[in-house]
Coordinates of C-alpha atoms in Angstrom, one line a residue:
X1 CA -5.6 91.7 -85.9
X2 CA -7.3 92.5 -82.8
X3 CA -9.0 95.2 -84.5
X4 CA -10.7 92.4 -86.5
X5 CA -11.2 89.2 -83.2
X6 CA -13.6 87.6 -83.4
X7 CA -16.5 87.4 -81.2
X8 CA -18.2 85.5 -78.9
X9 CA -21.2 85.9 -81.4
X10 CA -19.2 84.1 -84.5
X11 CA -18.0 80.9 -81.9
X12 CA -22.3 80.7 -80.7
X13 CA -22.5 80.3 -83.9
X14 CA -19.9 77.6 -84.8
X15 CA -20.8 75.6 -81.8
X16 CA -24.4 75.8 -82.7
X17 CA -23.4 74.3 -85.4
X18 CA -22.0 71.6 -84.2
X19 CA -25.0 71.0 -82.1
X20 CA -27.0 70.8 -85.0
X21 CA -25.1 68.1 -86.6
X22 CA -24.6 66.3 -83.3
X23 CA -20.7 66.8 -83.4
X24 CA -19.0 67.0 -80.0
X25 CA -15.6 68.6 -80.7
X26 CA -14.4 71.4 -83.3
X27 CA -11.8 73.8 -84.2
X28 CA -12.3 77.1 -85.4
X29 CA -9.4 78.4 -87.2
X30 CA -8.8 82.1 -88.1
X31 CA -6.0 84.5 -89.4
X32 CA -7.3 87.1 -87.0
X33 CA -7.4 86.7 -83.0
X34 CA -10.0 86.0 -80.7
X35 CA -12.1 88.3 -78.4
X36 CA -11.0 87.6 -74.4
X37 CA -15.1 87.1 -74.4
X38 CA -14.7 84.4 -76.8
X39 CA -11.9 82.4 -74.9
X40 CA -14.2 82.5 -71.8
X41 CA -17.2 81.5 -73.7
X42 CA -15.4 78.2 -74.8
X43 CA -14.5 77.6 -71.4
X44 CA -17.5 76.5 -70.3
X45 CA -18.7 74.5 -73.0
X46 CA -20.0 70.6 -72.7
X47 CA -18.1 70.5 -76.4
X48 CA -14.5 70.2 -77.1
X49 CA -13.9 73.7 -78.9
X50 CA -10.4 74.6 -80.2
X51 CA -9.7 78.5 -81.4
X52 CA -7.1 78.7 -83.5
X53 CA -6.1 82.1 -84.4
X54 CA -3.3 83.5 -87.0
X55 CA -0.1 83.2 -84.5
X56 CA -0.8 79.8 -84.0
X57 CA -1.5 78.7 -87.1
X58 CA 1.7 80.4 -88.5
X59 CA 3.6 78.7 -85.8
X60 CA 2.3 75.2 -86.4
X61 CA 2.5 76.0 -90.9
X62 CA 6.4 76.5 -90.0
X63 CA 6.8 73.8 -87.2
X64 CA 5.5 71.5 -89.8
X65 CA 6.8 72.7 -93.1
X66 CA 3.2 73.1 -94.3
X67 CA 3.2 75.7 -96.7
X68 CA 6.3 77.9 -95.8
X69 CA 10.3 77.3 -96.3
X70 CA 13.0 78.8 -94.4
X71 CA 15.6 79.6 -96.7
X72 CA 18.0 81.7 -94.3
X73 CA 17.6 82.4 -90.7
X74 CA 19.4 85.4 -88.8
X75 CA 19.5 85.5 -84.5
X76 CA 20.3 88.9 -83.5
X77 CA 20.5 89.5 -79.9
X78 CA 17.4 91.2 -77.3
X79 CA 18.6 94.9 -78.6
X80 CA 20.4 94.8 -81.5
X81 CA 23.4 97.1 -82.9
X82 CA 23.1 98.3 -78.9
X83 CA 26.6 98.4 -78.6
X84 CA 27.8 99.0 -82.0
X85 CA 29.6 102.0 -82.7
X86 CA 28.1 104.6 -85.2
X87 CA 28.9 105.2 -88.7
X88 CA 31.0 108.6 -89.7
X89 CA 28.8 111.1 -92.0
X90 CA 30.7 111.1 -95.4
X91 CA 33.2 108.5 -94.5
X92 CA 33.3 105.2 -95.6
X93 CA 31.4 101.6 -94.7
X94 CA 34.7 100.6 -93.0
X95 CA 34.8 104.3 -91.3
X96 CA 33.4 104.0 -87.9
X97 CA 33.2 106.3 -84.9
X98 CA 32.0 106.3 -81.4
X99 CA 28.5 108.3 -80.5
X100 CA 29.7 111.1 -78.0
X101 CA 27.2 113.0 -75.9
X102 CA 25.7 116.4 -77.7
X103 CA 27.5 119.8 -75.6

């Protein structure tokens, strides 16, 4: 949640780690997002550095099976039940009317 990003100071960290064990590339992973001030800080970097944050690790977990299953899938359109007409008060499921404008 971007309520909870994470930092610039947490990635200093992590790629001071990496310096210290004389790594070149990383990934940090997190279920959260990261701070704007943490993308740019990557940016400029001599190491490869990868932040991975909950989105796109839920996106790659289902574009790889890894941990999730799809058991049914439903499309509805940009605005959905837009155009459908509204149900009568009292009436039946298969009772339908159109909305009308309040007089």
């Amino acid at each position: 949640a971007v309520a909870n990003a994470i930092g610039r100071p947490d990635v200093q960290g992590f790629v001071g780690s990496l310096v210290g064990l004389g790594a070149t590339k990383g990934v940090f992973v997190t279920t959260s997002t990261f701070s704007p001030h943490a993308h740019e800080f990557v940016k400029h970097l001599s190491q490869r550095v990868i932040l991975l944050d909950g989105r796109q690790l839920a996106d790659l977990m289902f574009e790889h099976g890894v941990g999730v299953r799809v058991r049914r899938a439903i499309e509805l359109p940009d605005a959905p039940f837009a155009d459908a007409p509204a149900q009568s008060e009292g009436g039946s499921s298969s009772t339908w009317r159109t909305p009308s404008a309040t007089r």
